[in-house]
Short mmCIF file of C-alpha atoms in Angstrom, two decimals:
data_model
loop_
_atom_site.label_atom_id
_atom_site.label_comp_id
_atom_site.label_asym_id
_atom_site.label_seq_id
_atom_site.Cartn_x
_atom_site.Cartn_y
_atom_site.Cartn_z
CA MET A 191 0.40 0.39 -0.46
CA SER A 192 2.52 2.48 0.74
CA THR A 193 4.72 1.59 -2.83
CA LYS A 194 1.23 3.00 -4.52
CA THR A 195 1.45 5.72 -2.40
CA THR A 196 4.70 6.38 -2.89
CA GLY A 197 4.52 6.28 -6.80
CA ARG A 198 1.18 8.40 -6.61
CA HIS A 199 3.10 11.25 -4.61
CA GLN A 200 6.00 10.60 -7.74
CA HIS A 201 3.15 11.48 -10.16
CA HIS A 202 1.77 14.76 -9.47
CA GLY A 203 4.90 16.04 -8.75
CA GLU A 204 2.58 19.83 -8.73
CA ILE A 205 1.32 18.67 -4.17
CA ASP A 206 2.98 20.56 -2.32
CA ASP A 207 4.73 18.01 0.89
CA SER A 208 2.21 19.12 3.75
CA LYS A 209 -0.84 18.62 0.76
CA ASP A 210 1.37 15.23 0.56
CA GLU A 211 1.78 14.25 4.61
CA HIS A 212 -1.72 15.29 5.04
CA LEU A 213 -3.55 12.63 2.48
CA ASN A 214 -1.06 9.63 3.76
CA THR A 215 -2.26 10.69 7.08
CA SER A 216 -5.84 10.67 6.22
CA GLN A 217 -5.46 7.71 4.13
CA SER A 218 -3.37 5.91 7.25
CA ASP A 219 -6.62 6.26 9.15
CA SER A 220 -8.55 5.29 7.53
CA LEU A 221 -7.53 1.74 7.49
CA ARG A 222 -7.20 1.75 10.41
CA GLU A 223 -10.59 2.85 11.12
CA THR A 224 -12.51 -0.53 13.88
CA LEU A 225 -15.97 -1.40 13.55
CA LEU A 226 -16.77 0.31 17.02
CA PRO A 227 -16.41 3.36 17.50
CA GLU A 228 -13.41 4.32 19.97
CA TYR A 229 -13.89 6.46 23.07
CA ASP A 230 -12.26 9.21 24.48
CA SER A 231 -10.58 8.75 27.93
CA ASN A 232 -13.11 10.72 29.68
CA ASP A 233 -15.23 7.61 27.94
CA ARG A 234 -13.08 4.82 28.68
CA HIS A 235 -12.82 6.14 32.29
CA LEU A 236 -16.61 6.70 32.85
CA GLU A 237 -16.89 2.41 31.27
CA ASP A 238 -14.46 1.31 33.34
CA SER A 239 -16.10 2.52 36.36
CA SER A 240 -19.07 1.25 35.13
CA GLN A 241 -17.76 -2.00 34.46
CA LYS A 242 -16.18 -2.50 37.70
CA SER A 243 -19.36 -1.17 39.28
CA GLN A 244 -21.26 -4.01 38.14
CA GLN A 245 -18.83 -6.97 38.17
CA LYS A 246 -18.61 -6.02 42.48
CA ILE A 247 -22.68 -6.27 42.26
CA TRP A 248 -22.83 -9.59 40.38
CA ASP A 249 -20.03 -10.79 42.70
CA GLN A 250 -21.91 -9.30 45.68
CA LYS A 251 -25.10 -11.66 44.30
CA HIS A 252 -23.65 -14.99 43.41
CA ARG A 253 -21.39 -14.86 46.60
CA GLU A 254 -24.58 -15.61 48.82
CA PRO A 255 -26.38 -18.47 47.37
CA PHE A 256 -22.73 -19.91 46.89
CA CYS A 257 -22.02 -19.30 50.41
CA LEU A 258 -25.64 -20.93 51.69
CA THR A 259 -25.30 -24.50 49.50
CA CYS A 260 -21.92 -24.34 50.86
CA LEU A 261 -23.54 -24.29 54.22
CA SER A 262 -26.33 -26.03 53.83
CA GLN A 263 -24.37 -29.10 52.23
CA PHE A 264 -22.24 -29.00 54.93
CA VAL A 265 -24.74 -29.44 57.48
CA ASN A 266 -26.31 -32.19 55.67
CA SER A 267 -23.18 -33.78 55.57
CA CYS A 268 -22.62 -33.57 59.74
CA ILE A 269 -26.48 -34.54 59.77
CA ARG A 270 -25.80 -37.88 57.56
CA TRP A 271 -22.99 -38.45 59.59
CA ILE A 272 -24.52 -38.71 62.98
CA ALA A 273 -27.72 -40.47 61.24
CA SER A 274 -25.79 -43.46 60.55
CA ILE A 275 -24.32 -44.08 64.00
CA VAL A 276 -28.11 -43.38 65.19
CA VAL A 277 -29.21 -46.13 63.46
CA THR A 278 -26.18 -48.35 62.85
CA SER A 279 -26.25 -48.64 66.88
CA GLY A 280 -30.21 -49.46 66.67
CA SER A 281 -30.46 -46.54 69.46
CA ILE A 282 -34.24 -45.23 69.77
CA LEU A 283 -32.94 -41.89 69.35
CA GLY A 284 -33.12 -43.41 65.61
CA ARG A 285 -37.02 -43.03 65.80
CA LEU A 286 -36.55 -38.76 66.15
CA LEU A 287 -34.46 -38.00 63.28
CA CYS A 288 -35.54 -36.78 60.23
CA LEU A 289 -32.87 -36.66 57.00
CA GLN A 290 -33.35 -34.34 54.00
CA SER A 291 -30.94 -34.71 51.49
CA VAL A 292 -29.44 -31.25 49.83
CA ASN A 293 -27.97 -31.79 46.15
CA HIS A 294 -25.51 -28.61 44.47
CA CYS A 295 -28.05 -26.45 43.43
CA GLY A 296 -29.11 -26.14 47.25
CA LYS A 297 -32.62 -27.86 46.72
CA TYR A 298 -33.72 -29.89 49.11
CA ASP A 299 -34.94 -34.10 48.14
CA GLU A 300 -36.84 -36.98 48.72
CA LYS A 301 -37.02 -37.23 52.64
CA ILE A 302 -35.69 -40.17 54.42
CA LEU A 303 -37.01 -40.52 57.64
CA PHE A 304 -36.48 -43.11 60.32
CA SER A 305 -39.22 -43.42 62.25
CA LEU A 306 -38.98 -47.17 64.56
CA SER A 307 -40.51 -48.97 66.84
CA PRO A 308 -38.48 -50.76 69.01
CA LEU A 309 -40.10 -53.87 67.90
CA GLN A 310 -39.06 -52.64 64.19
CA GLU A 311 -35.67 -52.33 65.71
CA GLU A 312 -34.54 -55.44 67.56
CA ARG A 313 -36.37 -57.26 63.72
CA LEU A 314 -34.14 -55.18 62.59
CA GLN A 315 -30.65 -55.62 64.49
CA TYR A 316 -31.75 -59.13 64.59
CA LEU A 317 -31.41 -59.57 60.69
CA LYS A 318 -27.80 -57.44 60.73
CA LYS A 319 -26.47 -59.70 62.33
CA ARG A 320 -27.52 -63.24 60.22
CA LEU A 321 -26.52 -60.65 57.14
CA ASP A 322 -22.86 -60.98 59.11
CA VAL A 323 -22.68 -64.51 59.59
CA SER A 324 -20.68 -65.61 56.69
CA PHE A 325 -20.72 -70.02 55.13
CA ASP A 326 -18.05 -71.83 57.08
CA ILE A 327 -18.19 -75.35 55.87
CA SER A 328 -15.82 -76.43 58.90
CA ARG A 329 -18.99 -75.46 61.58
CA VAL A 330 -21.36 -77.53 61.88
CA ASP A 331 -24.13 -76.09 62.50
CA HIS A 332 -23.67 -75.64 58.81
CA GLN A 333 -22.99 -78.65 57.51
CA VAL A 334 -25.99 -79.82 59.00
CA ALA A 335 -28.35 -77.07 57.57
CA LEU A 336 -26.42 -77.64 53.73
CA LYS A 337 -27.56 -81.71 54.20
CA GLN A 338 -31.08 -80.65 54.98
CA LEU A 339 -30.87 -78.47 52.13
CA TRP A 340 -30.64 -81.43 50.24
CA LYS A 341 -32.36 -84.17 52.45
CA LEU A 342 -35.93 -81.38 51.55
CA ALA A 343 -35.05 -81.11 48.02
CA TYR A 344 -34.23 -84.70 47.00
CA PRO A 345 -35.54 -87.16 49.53
CA GLN A 346 -35.42 -89.90 47.92
CA ARG A 347 -31.89 -89.26 47.12
CA GLU A 348 -28.96 -90.30 48.56
CA LEU A 349 -26.82 -87.57 50.84
CA PRO A 350 -23.51 -87.25 49.59
CA PRO A 351 -20.02 -86.33 50.62
CA LEU A 352 -19.76 -82.18 51.52
CA LYS A 353 -17.53 -82.06 48.58
CA SER A 354 -19.26 -84.24 45.64
CA GLU A 355 -20.23 -83.73 41.79
CA LYS A 356 -23.89 -84.34 42.74
CA TRP A 357 -23.89 -80.88 43.99
CA LYS A 358 -24.45 -79.74 40.65
CA ASP A 359 -27.45 -81.57 39.82
CA MET A 360 -29.01 -78.98 42.59
CA GLY A 361 -27.69 -75.65 40.92
CA TRP A 362 -24.16 -74.88 42.72
CA GLN A 363 -20.93 -74.20 40.41
CA SER A 364 -18.67 -77.06 41.76
CA ALA A 365 -18.55 -80.00 43.17
CA ASP A 366 -17.86 -77.97 46.35
CA PRO A 367 -20.95 -75.58 47.39
CA SER A 368 -18.94 -73.54 50.13
CA THR A 369 -17.70 -71.75 47.14
CA ASP A 370 -20.91 -70.11 46.12
CA PHE A 371 -21.69 -68.78 49.52
CA ARG A 372 -18.79 -65.64 49.43
CA SER A 373 -21.34 -63.05 48.10
CA ALA A 374 -24.94 -63.67 50.73
CA GLY A 375 -23.26 -65.48 53.38
CA PHE A 376 -24.89 -67.89 55.61
CA LEU A 377 -28.18 -66.39 54.93
CA SER A 378 -28.49 -66.98 52.02
CA LEU A 379 -28.81 -71.07 53.17
CA GLU A 380 -30.86 -69.90 55.52
CA ASN A 381 -33.34 -68.57 52.71
CA LEU A 382 -33.31 -72.18 50.52
CA ILE A 383 -33.93 -73.91 53.42
CA PHE A 384 -37.34 -71.57 54.27
CA PHE A 385 -38.04 -71.84 50.77
CA ALA A 386 -37.89 -75.62 50.36
CA LYS A 387 -39.91 -75.61 53.47
CA HIS A 388 -43.14 -73.00 53.47
CA TYR A 389 -43.36 -73.08 49.76
CA PRO A 390 -42.53 -76.68 48.70
CA GLU A 391 -44.57 -77.27 45.24
CA SER A 392 -42.76 -73.94 44.21
CA PHE A 393 -39.78 -74.92 45.33
CA GLN A 394 -39.45 -77.98 43.57
CA ARG A 395 -41.04 -76.79 40.28
CA ILE A 396 -38.08 -74.41 40.13
CA LEU A 397 -35.77 -76.60 41.41
CA HIS A 398 -36.25 -79.44 38.33
CA LYS A 399 -37.80 -76.61 35.39
CA GLN A 400 -41.21 -78.20 35.24
CA ASN A 401 -43.29 -74.99 34.39
CA GLY A 402 -43.23 -74.14 30.87
CA LYS A 403 -40.89 -73.99 28.02
CA ARG A 404 -37.37 -73.84 29.52
CA SER A 405 -34.13 -72.52 27.45
CA GLU A 406 -31.64 -75.37 26.69
CA PHE A 407 -29.01 -73.05 28.64
CA GLU A 408 -30.95 -72.91 31.76
CA TYR A 409 -29.86 -70.60 34.83
CA PRO A 410 -28.11 -73.00 38.18
CA PHE A 411 -30.64 -73.16 41.00
CA ALA A 412 -28.87 -72.56 44.47
CA ALA A 413 -26.55 -70.37 42.51
CA ALA A 414 -30.11 -67.89 41.78
CA GLY A 415 -30.73 -68.52 45.65
CA VAL A 416 -27.39 -67.16 46.01
CA ASN A 417 -27.40 -63.73 43.79
CA ILE A 418 -30.87 -63.30 44.72
CA SER A 419 -29.99 -63.18 49.11
CA PHE A 420 -27.40 -60.47 47.98
CA MET A 421 -29.82 -58.56 45.83
CA LEU A 422 -32.93 -57.93 48.11
CA THR A 423 -30.08 -56.65 50.80
CA GLN A 424 -28.81 -54.30 48.22
CA MET A 425 -32.51 -53.90 47.25
CA LEU A 426 -33.47 -52.79 50.93
CA GLY A 427 -30.85 -50.54 52.22
CA LEU A 428 -29.75 -53.70 54.71
CA LYS A 429 -26.02 -53.30 54.43
CA PRO A 430 -23.55 -51.33 56.93
CA ASP A 431 -23.35 -48.61 54.80
CA ALA A 432 -26.38 -49.09 52.26
CA GLN A 433 -28.54 -45.40 52.42
CA ALA A 434 -32.14 -45.74 53.34
CA THR A 435 -34.58 -46.78 50.37
CA LYS A 436 -37.88 -46.26 50.46
CA PRO A 437 -38.70 -50.10 49.25
CA GLY A 438 -36.49 -50.56 52.44
CA ASN A 439 -38.36 -47.86 54.49
CA HIS A 440 -41.70 -49.86 54.01
CA PHE A 441 -39.96 -53.29 54.64
CA LEU A 442 -39.09 -52.33 57.98
CA GLU A 443 -43.30 -51.90 58.28
CA LEU A 444 -43.47 -55.33 57.43
CA LEU A 445 -41.00 -56.72 59.69
CA GLU A 446 -42.63 -55.63 62.28
CA LEU A 447 -45.74 -57.97 61.72
CA ASP A 448 -43.80 -60.68 60.33
CA ASP A 449 -40.05 -61.41 61.40
CA LYS A 450 -39.89 -63.71 58.65
CA ALA A 451 -40.73 -61.23 56.65
CA PHE A 452 -37.31 -60.96 55.05
CA ASP A 453 -37.22 -65.01 54.29
CA ARG A 454 -40.30 -64.54 52.56
CA LEU A 455 -39.79 -62.15 50.05
CA TYR A 456 -37.12 -64.24 49.31
CA CYS A 457 -39.28 -67.11 48.43
CA VAL A 458 -41.76 -64.11 46.12
CA ALA A 459 -38.19 -62.70 44.74
CA PHE A 460 -37.58 -66.80 43.72
CA GLN A 461 -41.00 -66.79 41.92
CA LEU A 462 -41.02 -64.06 40.29
CA LEU A 463 -37.54 -64.17 38.34
CA ASP A 464 -38.20 -67.75 37.24
CA SER A 465 -41.87 -66.45 35.84
CA LEU A 466 -40.14 -64.02 34.06
CA TRP A 467 -37.24 -65.87 32.70
CA LEU A 468 -40.19 -68.17 31.41
CA SER A 469 -41.76 -64.79 29.67
CA LYS A 470 -38.51 -63.46 28.12
CA HIS A 471 -37.85 -67.08 27.27
CA ALA A 472 -34.23 -66.04 28.81
CA THR A 473 -30.77 -67.85 28.58
CA TYR A 474 -28.68 -68.17 30.60
CA MET A 475 -26.24 -65.20 29.68
CA GLU A 476 -29.07 -63.46 30.15
CA PHE A 477 -29.53 -63.65 34.05
CA ASN A 478 -28.75 -60.68 35.08
CA GLU A 479 -30.63 -58.36 33.06
CA ILE A 480 -33.66 -61.06 34.43
CA LEU A 481 -32.46 -60.26 38.24
CA LYS A 482 -33.00 -56.42 37.94
CA SER A 483 -36.20 -56.89 36.50
CA THR A 484 -37.12 -58.33 39.68
CA ARG A 485 -35.59 -56.08 41.75
CA ALA A 486 -37.32 -53.52 40.02
CA GLN A 487 -40.84 -55.27 39.89
CA LEU A 488 -40.36 -55.79 43.94
CA GLU A 489 -39.71 -52.29 43.75
CA LYS A 490 -42.41 -50.95 42.84
CA GLU A 491 -44.20 -53.43 44.76
CA LEU A 492 -43.83 -52.59 47.72
CA LEU A 493 -44.66 -49.22 47.32
CA LEU A 494 -47.96 -50.73 46.83
CA GLU A 495 -50.46 -48.68 49.74
CA SER A 496 -52.48 -51.43 49.85
CA VAL A 497 -49.23 -53.54 51.24
CA SER A 498 -49.46 -53.99 54.67
CA ARG A 499 -47.94 -57.55 54.03
CA ILE A 500 -45.74 -59.65 52.29
CA GLU A 501 -49.00 -61.89 50.92
CA ASP A 502 -49.90 -58.38 49.61
CA LEU A 503 -48.24 -58.68 46.85
CA PRO A 504 -48.92 -59.41 43.24
CA ALA A 505 -46.11 -61.67 43.17
CA TYR A 506 -47.32 -63.68 45.81
CA ARG A 507 -49.80 -65.19 44.44
CA LEU A 508 -47.55 -66.69 42.05
CA LEU A 509 -46.41 -68.66 44.41
CA ASN A 510 -48.08 -72.47 45.64
CA ARG A 511 -47.09 -73.92 48.85
#
């Protein structure tokens, strides 16, 4: 651009130096002109002051909600910590405690109310003690329980040794059944025994896969039973580090009326799982999906207002004694 300007100056030699200088300055300014008009120094000062004032107002408006949110989160954490101690200890003070969870926006989520009667506390603590017992093949009472399950399942068959390939017939995954109890412990064996004793028809029908068109690759009965026990403990929030849930809270009401509510719910869950398995024409690889569907259905049914005992669950009708 400077080359063209210089050439024009040489061509029009009659233009004096002052005019030539004025022309160069004018053209240069026009090329440097911005899309937005520039302000003088006073305007800039006023704008800077205005921006700083707006920024102070903005900071003040947003600092207060942020501090309140942090305070709410801190208070909520303290309440949860205290509640976990009270509830875990089974103290009667838990009946006076109401928890509210606060999310990051400072809004309150669903309330979880711990209101346990002395009988509920007693039965809940007993159930949690059962959960803490691991299966131990060296314990005589555990050996007796395992043998009892075999006799209930196969009353006409000879009792095999504690380690035998015959245990696979029941659906244990190896010749040593004790290796399958890791996830749910001795409780899962108690659940299977309860199922066999109180609902023998459903137990035998599922054990021997007598209903419906079965898959070529069926789920193993006994191993599935252990998984169901574990699923229920998660669903009801019975583990020490688990959060309270709506289905779990309602279950505590059922537990007050029936000390065998968990074992009875287990039988309902097993029968429901087998019914869903048949309806979906599932195969071995789909077991986890069916187990999730079973949990979802039980959660819905436990929240029904018409349910005041396990026998009121719609899925209970599937059971046959």
